[in-house]
Structure formats: C-alpha cells, structure tokens
Coordinates of C-alpha atoms in Angstrom, one line a residue:
X12 CA 6.4 65.9 -48.5
X13 CA 9.1 67.8 -50.4
X14 CA 10.8 68.7 -46.4
X15 CA 10.1 64.1 -46.2
X16 CA 11.9 63.6 -49.0
X17 CA 14.8 66.7 -48.3
X18 CA 15.5 65.1 -45.1
X19 CA 16.5 61.8 -47.1
X20 CA 18.5 62.8 -49.2
X21 CA 20.6 64.4 -46.5
X22 CA 20.3 61.1 -44.7
X23 CA 21.6 58.8 -47.6
X24 CA 24.1 61.8 -48.3
X25 CA 25.2 61.4 -44.5
X26 CA 25.9 57.6 -45.3
X27 CA 27.6 57.8 -48.4
X28 CA 30.6 60.3 -46.8
X29 CA 31.0 58.4 -43.7
X30 CA 32.2 55.5 -45.9
X31 CA 34.8 56.9 -47.2
X32 CA 38.2 58.2 -45.4
X33 CA 41.4 60.5 -46.5
X34 CA 44.2 59.1 -46.4
X35 CA 47.2 61.0 -45.7
X36 CA 51.1 61.5 -47.9
X37 CA 53.7 63.4 -46.7
X38 CA 52.0 65.8 -45.0
X39 CA 53.2 69.2 -45.6
X40 CA 54.8 68.0 -48.7
X41 CA 52.0 67.6 -51.3
X42 CA 53.8 69.1 -54.1
X43 CA 56.9 67.0 -54.6
X44 CA 54.5 64.0 -53.7
X45 CA 55.7 63.0 -58.0
X46 CA 59.1 63.2 -56.9
X47 CA 59.0 61.3 -53.7
X48 CA 56.5 58.5 -55.9
X49 CA 60.7 57.9 -57.7
X50 CA 62.2 56.2 -54.4
X51 CA 58.8 54.1 -53.6
X52 CA 58.7 53.2 -57.6
X53 CA 61.9 52.1 -56.8
X54 CA 61.9 49.9 -53.6
X55 CA 57.9 48.7 -54.8
X56 CA 60.2 47.5 -58.1
X57 CA 63.2 45.9 -56.1
X58 CA 60.9 44.0 -54.1
X59 CA 58.5 42.6 -56.3
X60 CA 61.4 41.6 -59.3
X61 CA 63.3 40.7 -56.8
X62 CA 60.5 38.2 -55.3
X63 CA 59.9 37.2 -58.5
X64 CA 63.8 36.2 -59.5
X65 CA 63.8 33.4 -56.0
X66 CA 60.7 31.8 -56.4
X67 CA 61.7 31.6 -60.5
X68 CA 65.1 30.5 -60.0
X69 CA 62.8 27.7 -56.4
X70 CA 60.5 26.3 -58.8
X71 CA 63.1 25.6 -62.1
X72 CA 66.0 24.3 -60.4
X73 CA 65.8 20.9 -59.1
X74 CA 68.4 20.7 -56.6
X75 CA 66.0 23.9 -54.7
X76 CA 63.3 21.9 -54.3
X77 CA 64.5 21.4 -50.5
X78 CA 63.0 22.6 -47.4
X79 CA 65.1 25.3 -46.5
X80 CA 64.3 26.3 -50.5
X81 CA 60.6 26.1 -49.6
X82 CA 60.1 28.1 -47.5
X83 CA 62.2 30.3 -48.3
X84 CA 59.2 30.7 -51.6
X85 CA 56.8 31.2 -48.5
X86 CA 58.5 34.7 -47.0
X87 CA 58.9 35.4 -51.5
X88 CA 55.6 35.2 -51.9
X89 CA 55.0 36.5 -49.2
X90 CA 57.2 39.3 -49.2
X91 CA 55.4 39.9 -52.5
X92 CA 52.0 39.9 -51.0
X93 CA 52.5 42.6 -48.9
X94 CA 53.9 45.0 -51.5
X95 CA 51.5 44.4 -54.4
X96 CA 48.8 45.3 -51.8
X97 CA 50.0 48.1 -50.7
X98 CA 51.6 49.9 -53.7
X99 CA 48.3 50.8 -55.7
X100 CA 46.6 53.5 -52.7
X101 CA 51.1 54.6 -52.5
X102 CA 51.5 55.3 -55.5
X103 CA 47.3 57.0 -56.1
X104 CA 48.3 58.8 -53.0
X105 CA 51.7 59.9 -54.7
X106 CA 50.7 60.3 -58.4
X107 CA 47.2 61.0 -58.7
X108 CA 46.7 62.3 -55.3
X109 CA 43.3 60.2 -54.7
X110 CA 43.8 60.3 -51.1
X111 CA 40.0 58.4 -51.1
X112 CA 39.1 55.4 -50.2
X113 CA 35.7 53.5 -48.6
X114 CA 35.7 51.5 -45.8
X115 CA 35.0 48.2 -47.8
X116 CA 38.0 49.0 -49.2
X117 CA 40.2 49.7 -46.3
X118 CA 39.0 46.7 -44.9
X119 CA 40.0 44.3 -47.1
X120 CA 43.2 46.2 -47.4
X121 CA 44.1 45.9 -43.7
X122 CA 42.4 42.2 -44.3
X123 CA 45.8 41.4 -46.9
X124 CA 48.7 44.0 -44.3
X125 CA 47.8 42.4 -41.1
X126 CA 47.3 39.2 -42.1
X127 CA 50.3 38.8 -44.3
X128 CA 52.6 40.2 -41.7
X129 CA 51.8 37.5 -39.4
X130 CA 52.4 34.6 -42.2
X131 CA 55.6 36.4 -42.7
X132 CA 56.6 35.8 -39.2
X133 CA 55.3 31.9 -39.1
X134 CA 56.9 31.6 -41.7
X135 CA 60.1 32.4 -40.2
X136 CA 60.1 30.4 -37.7
X137 CA 58.9 27.9 -39.4
X138 CA 62.8 28.1 -41.2
X139 CA 63.9 28.9 -37.6
X140 CA 62.6 25.7 -37.2
X141 CA 64.0 24.7 -40.7
X142 CA 67.6 25.7 -38.9
X143 CA 67.6 23.7 -36.0
X144 CA 66.8 20.3 -37.5
X145 CA 68.7 20.9 -39.4
X146 CA 71.9 21.5 -38.0
X147 CA 71.1 19.7 -34.7
X148 CA 69.3 16.5 -36.1
X149 CA 70.6 16.0 -39.7
X150 CA 70.5 12.5 -40.2
X151 CA 66.3 13.0 -39.7
X152 CA 66.4 15.8 -41.9
X153 CA 64.5 14.5 -44.7
X154 CA 62.4 12.3 -41.8
X155 CA 61.0 15.0 -40.4
X156 CA 60.4 17.9 -43.4
X157 CA 58.7 15.9 -46.1
X158 CA 57.7 17.6 -48.7
X159 CA 54.2 15.8 -47.4
X160 CA 54.5 17.9 -43.7
X161 CA 56.2 21.3 -45.7
X162 CA 53.2 21.5 -47.6
X163 CA 50.8 21.1 -44.6
X164 CA 52.2 23.2 -43.1
X165 CA 51.9 26.0 -45.2
X166 CA 49.0 25.3 -45.0
X167 CA 48.3 25.5 -41.1
X168 CA 50.7 28.9 -41.3
X169 CA 48.6 30.2 -43.7
X170 CA 44.6 29.2 -42.1
X171 CA 46.5 30.7 -39.1
X172 CA 47.2 33.9 -40.2
X173 CA 43.9 34.6 -41.4
X174 CA 41.0 32.8 -39.8
X175 CA 41.3 35.2 -36.4
X176 CA 41.7 38.5 -37.7
X177 CA 37.8 38.6 -38.8
X178 CA 36.5 39.1 -35.4
X179 CA 38.8 42.0 -35.2
X180 CA 37.7 43.4 -38.6
X181 CA 34.4 42.7 -38.7
X182 CA 34.1 45.2 -35.2
X183 CA 35.1 47.5 -36.8
X184 CA 31.2 47.3 -38.8
X185 CA 29.2 48.2 -35.7
X186 CA 32.0 51.6 -34.7
X187 CA 30.2 55.0 -35.7
X188 CA 32.9 57.5 -37.0
X189 CA 31.4 60.4 -36.6
X190 CA 34.7 62.7 -36.0
X191 CA 37.4 63.3 -38.7
X192 CA 38.0 60.8 -41.6
X193 CA 41.6 61.7 -42.2
X194 CA 43.5 59.0 -41.4
X195 CA 47.2 58.9 -40.2
X196 CA 49.6 56.7 -43.5
X197 CA 48.3 55.9 -47.2
X198 CA 47.9 52.6 -46.9
X199 CA 44.3 50.4 -44.5
X200 CA 46.4 49.9 -40.4
X201 CA 43.3 49.3 -38.1
X202 CA 45.6 50.7 -35.6
X203 CA 45.3 54.2 -37.1
X204 CA 41.6 53.6 -38.4
X205 CA 40.4 52.1 -34.8
X206 CA 41.1 55.7 -33.2
X207 CA 38.9 57.6 -35.2
X208 CA 36.1 56.0 -34.2
X209 CA 33.1 57.4 -32.1
X210 CA 33.0 54.3 -29.8
X211 CA 33.8 52.0 -26.8
X212 CA 36.9 50.1 -28.5
X213 CA 38.6 47.6 -25.8
X214 CA 37.0 45.0 -27.3
X215 CA 39.4 46.1 -30.1
X216 CA 42.0 46.9 -28.0
X217 CA 42.2 43.5 -26.3
X218 CA 41.8 41.4 -29.1
X219 CA 44.4 43.0 -29.9
X220 CA 46.9 42.4 -27.9
X221 CA 45.8 39.8 -27.9
X222 CA 46.7 38.2 -31.0
X223 CA 49.6 39.6 -30.8
X224 CA 50.4 37.8 -27.5
X225 CA 49.8 34.5 -29.7
X226 CA 50.9 35.4 -32.0
X227 CA 54.7 37.7 -33.2
X228 CA 55.0 36.9 -28.6
X229 CA 54.8 33.4 -28.8
X230 CA 57.2 33.2 -33.1
X231 CA 59.7 35.3 -31.2
X232 CA 60.0 32.6 -28.0
X233 CA 60.0 29.9 -30.7
X234 CA 63.2 31.3 -33.0
X235 CA 64.9 31.8 -30.3
X236 CA 64.1 29.4 -29.0
X237 CA 66.0 27.4 -32.4
X238 CA 68.9 29.8 -31.5
X239 CA 69.9 28.5 -28.4
X240 CA 69.3 25.4 -28.8
X241 CA 71.3 26.0 -32.4
X242 CA 74.1 27.8 -30.5
X243 CA 74.4 24.3 -28.2
X244 CA 74.9 22.6 -30.6
X245 CA 77.6 24.3 -33.0
X246 CA 79.2 25.2 -29.8
X247 CA 80.1 21.8 -29.6
X248 CA 81.1 20.9 -32.7
X249 CA 86.0 19.9 -32.4
X250 CA 86.0 22.5 -36.2
X251 CA 85.9 25.8 -35.8
X252 CA 85.6 26.1 -39.7
X253 CA 83.0 23.1 -39.6
X254 CA 81.1 26.2 -36.7
X255 CA 81.7 29.1 -38.5
X256 CA 80.0 26.8 -41.6
X257 CA 77.0 25.9 -39.9
X258 CA 76.4 28.8 -38.2
X259 CA 76.1 30.8 -41.8
X260 CA 73.7 29.0 -43.2
X261 CA 71.6 31.0 -40.2
X262 CA 73.6 33.6 -41.5
X263 CA 70.1 35.2 -44.0
X264 CA 67.4 33.9 -41.8
X265 CA 69.2 35.8 -39.0
X266 CA 69.1 39.3 -41.0
X267 CA 64.8 38.2 -41.6
X268 CA 63.8 38.2 -38.0
X269 CA 65.8 41.3 -37.8
X270 CA 64.5 42.9 -40.6
X271 CA 60.4 42.2 -39.7
X272 CA 60.6 42.4 -35.9
X273 CA 62.9 45.4 -35.3
X274 CA 61.3 47.7 -37.1
X275 CA 57.8 46.1 -35.6
X276 CA 58.7 46.6 -32.7
X277 CA 59.8 50.8 -33.4
X278 CA 56.4 50.7 -34.9
X279 CA 54.7 50.0 -31.9
X280 CA 55.7 51.9 -29.5
X281 CA 56.1 55.1 -31.1
X282 CA 52.2 54.0 -31.3
X283 CA 52.3 53.1 -27.2
X284 CA 54.6 55.7 -26.7
X285 CA 55.3 58.4 -28.8
X286 CA 51.3 58.9 -30.3
X287 CA 52.5 63.0 -30.3
X288 CA 55.1 62.6 -31.6
X289 CA 55.4 64.4 -35.9
X290 CA 53.6 62.3 -38.1
X291 CA 56.4 61.9 -40.1
X292 CA 58.0 60.4 -37.1
X293 CA 55.1 57.6 -37.4
X294 CA 54.3 57.5 -41.0
X295 CA 58.4 56.3 -41.7
X296 CA 58.7 54.7 -38.9
X297 CA 54.8 52.7 -41.0
X298 CA 56.9 52.4 -44.4
X299 CA 59.9 51.3 -42.4
X300 CA 57.6 48.1 -40.7
X301 CA 56.3 47.7 -44.4
X302 CA 58.4 48.5 -47.5
X303 CA 62.1 47.8 -46.2
X304 CA 61.7 43.4 -45.2
X305 CA 60.0 43.0 -49.4
X306 CA 63.4 44.5 -50.7
X307 CA 65.5 43.6 -48.2
X308 CA 65.3 39.5 -47.3
X309 CA 65.8 38.9 -51.4
X310 CA 68.8 40.7 -51.6
X311 CA 70.5 38.7 -49.0
X312 CA 68.9 35.6 -49.3
X313 CA 70.7 36.8 -53.0
X314 CA 73.9 37.3 -50.8
X315 CA 74.6 35.3 -48.8
X316 CA 73.8 32.1 -51.0
X317 CA 75.4 30.2 -53.0
X318 CA 72.4 28.3 -55.4
X319 CA 70.2 32.3 -55.6
X320 CA 73.2 33.8 -56.5
X321 CA 73.7 31.6 -58.9
X322 CA 70.6 31.7 -60.4
X323 CA 70.3 35.0 -60.9
X324 CA 73.5 34.8 -62.7
X325 CA 72.5 31.7 -65.1
X326 CA 69.5 34.4 -66.0
X327 CA 72.3 37.3 -66.4
X328 CA 74.7 35.3 -68.4
X329 CA 73.9 31.8 -68.6
X330 CA 77.2 30.6 -70.2
X331 CA 79.7 33.2 -69.9
X332 CA 79.8 32.8 -65.8
X333 CA 77.6 29.4 -64.8
X334 CA 81.6 28.9 -65.1
X335 CA 82.9 31.3 -61.9
X336 CA 80.2 28.4 -59.8
X337 CA 81.4 25.1 -60.9

C-alpha cells in the first residue's frame, strides 16, 4: 500500500513538473540582468506612454475623428496590447530571476502575442486601403469609409486575428514534453515551445505556415497593391508639390509597415535558416520584433503628423506652444 501511494505521489509530481517551463533572459549575462532591465523598462515605458498619448489625443480632439485616425487608434491599441502582454514575464526574469511559467500561462500569453501580431498586420492593411481611397478616390472618401464601416472593419479584423489561432494552440495540449523544458526567450512564442515536443508536430507546422500565408501573405500583397495604385495616381498629378504632399500623407504608414515586416521576416529567417546560430541572435531578433514597433510607431506618427504633434504640445504646454500651429 505504501509503495502504491509512493508511485501515485511520484506520478502527480511528474505531472506537475511537466506543466512547468523555464523562460530565458540573456544567456551568459544573468548577473547583469538588473542593468539590462533598464533599457527594456525604457522601451516599455515609451511604448505604453506613447500609444496611450496618441489614443488620448484622438479621443479628445474632434478634428481627429476621421477614418485615418480611427485606424491609427486601432494600431496604437494593438501596439499597447503587445507591450502589456510581454511585459510581465520579461520584467519578472530581469528583476526577480523568476523564469518559471506554467503551461496554461504560456499558452495564454502565446495567444495574445500571436493574435496581436496578426491584428497589427491587418490594421496596416486597412490603413493602406484608407490611403488608397483618400488619394485615388477622394470624392468618395467620406462615403466609403463611414463610421459604421470602420467599426465593422475593426470587429472583422479582431475576429480574423483570433478565431483561427485556437486549433494551433489546442494541439499543444496533446503533445508530450518529455525532454528539456528550457525555452529560448523571455516571452511565449509557438515556435519556441513546439521544438520541445516529443511528438510529430507536422500539423502545427503545416497549420502555422497556412496561417502565415493567409494572414501575413495576403496582408502584404494587399498593402503592395494599394501602393501600386497610389503611385499610379500620384504620378498623374501635374504639380510636383501636390505629388509630394500626397506621398507625405503615406510616409508614416510606410514606416510602420517596414517597422513590422522587416523584423518579422528577419525572425522567420533566423528560425528557419540559422537554427544553430548563437542564442543571442535569436533573442535579439525576437525582442526587436516585439518591442520595436510599439516604441517607434507613436514616435513616427508624432513627428510626421501635425495634428498629433499639436495635441502633444497642447498637453505639455497648452497656452505657450499652441500659437505656433495656428
């Protein structure tokens, strides 16, 4: 009887342990994690404060209640969600060396990271369509992009980014993780967990690739096609100043597209073609992919968009600097 109880206890202990994974900070620099946390904290602070400021300005300024700024608000919400979803595990590791995470918590964070990433790509596609209509068919702009259609678009993008991910994550429940439970990053990525599974992961690989093609592929093609039509329309404008003015309205969006897609492509290349490279390369690319867009997007839109810049100056010095924008 005692032996049976002992075997049950060992079995339960094994099940508990099997549900725990270990995130990784910066390998080889564990003693410097407190110092390394400083730039991470600054990046998170800039991203959260910057996107919150843009949302606040759009909310209080009636002149910004237009389709372009509604889509910008969606982008800021997505960026802020990305920062908030990765912040807890990253700072726990750097501040407290608490790298344990349960399987359930890992899957939840993974869902938010991947769904928000897909959502950001979809919002950039919607913003490209907004610029296409504004430049190629300005007389129909208010008719095509009505508030109701913008709300419906936001709901569709949200459903599109979240409804197809659960099958990919549910499959993880059936995979045994009988080997190492040490992960490569300080946050949860599906590619990082799946490599630890002691089973055939063909479904996840094929399904994940299908999602990438359906989402990232379609979105990128849509953005490229939008700008082909935009360039064709702009080149027909006789005045050079008007051409530059039209292209300048797209500058912030083009920067946001590059900021998202270049690190994403770089991370994918590292995962597929540099599997045996230094762990620091993988960690650097993953952090750039998740941290840089939320930080740079509000900065770019604040610098390039006069209305957003004016709103920031109104918050900082309402009376003294408002006159410079009149």
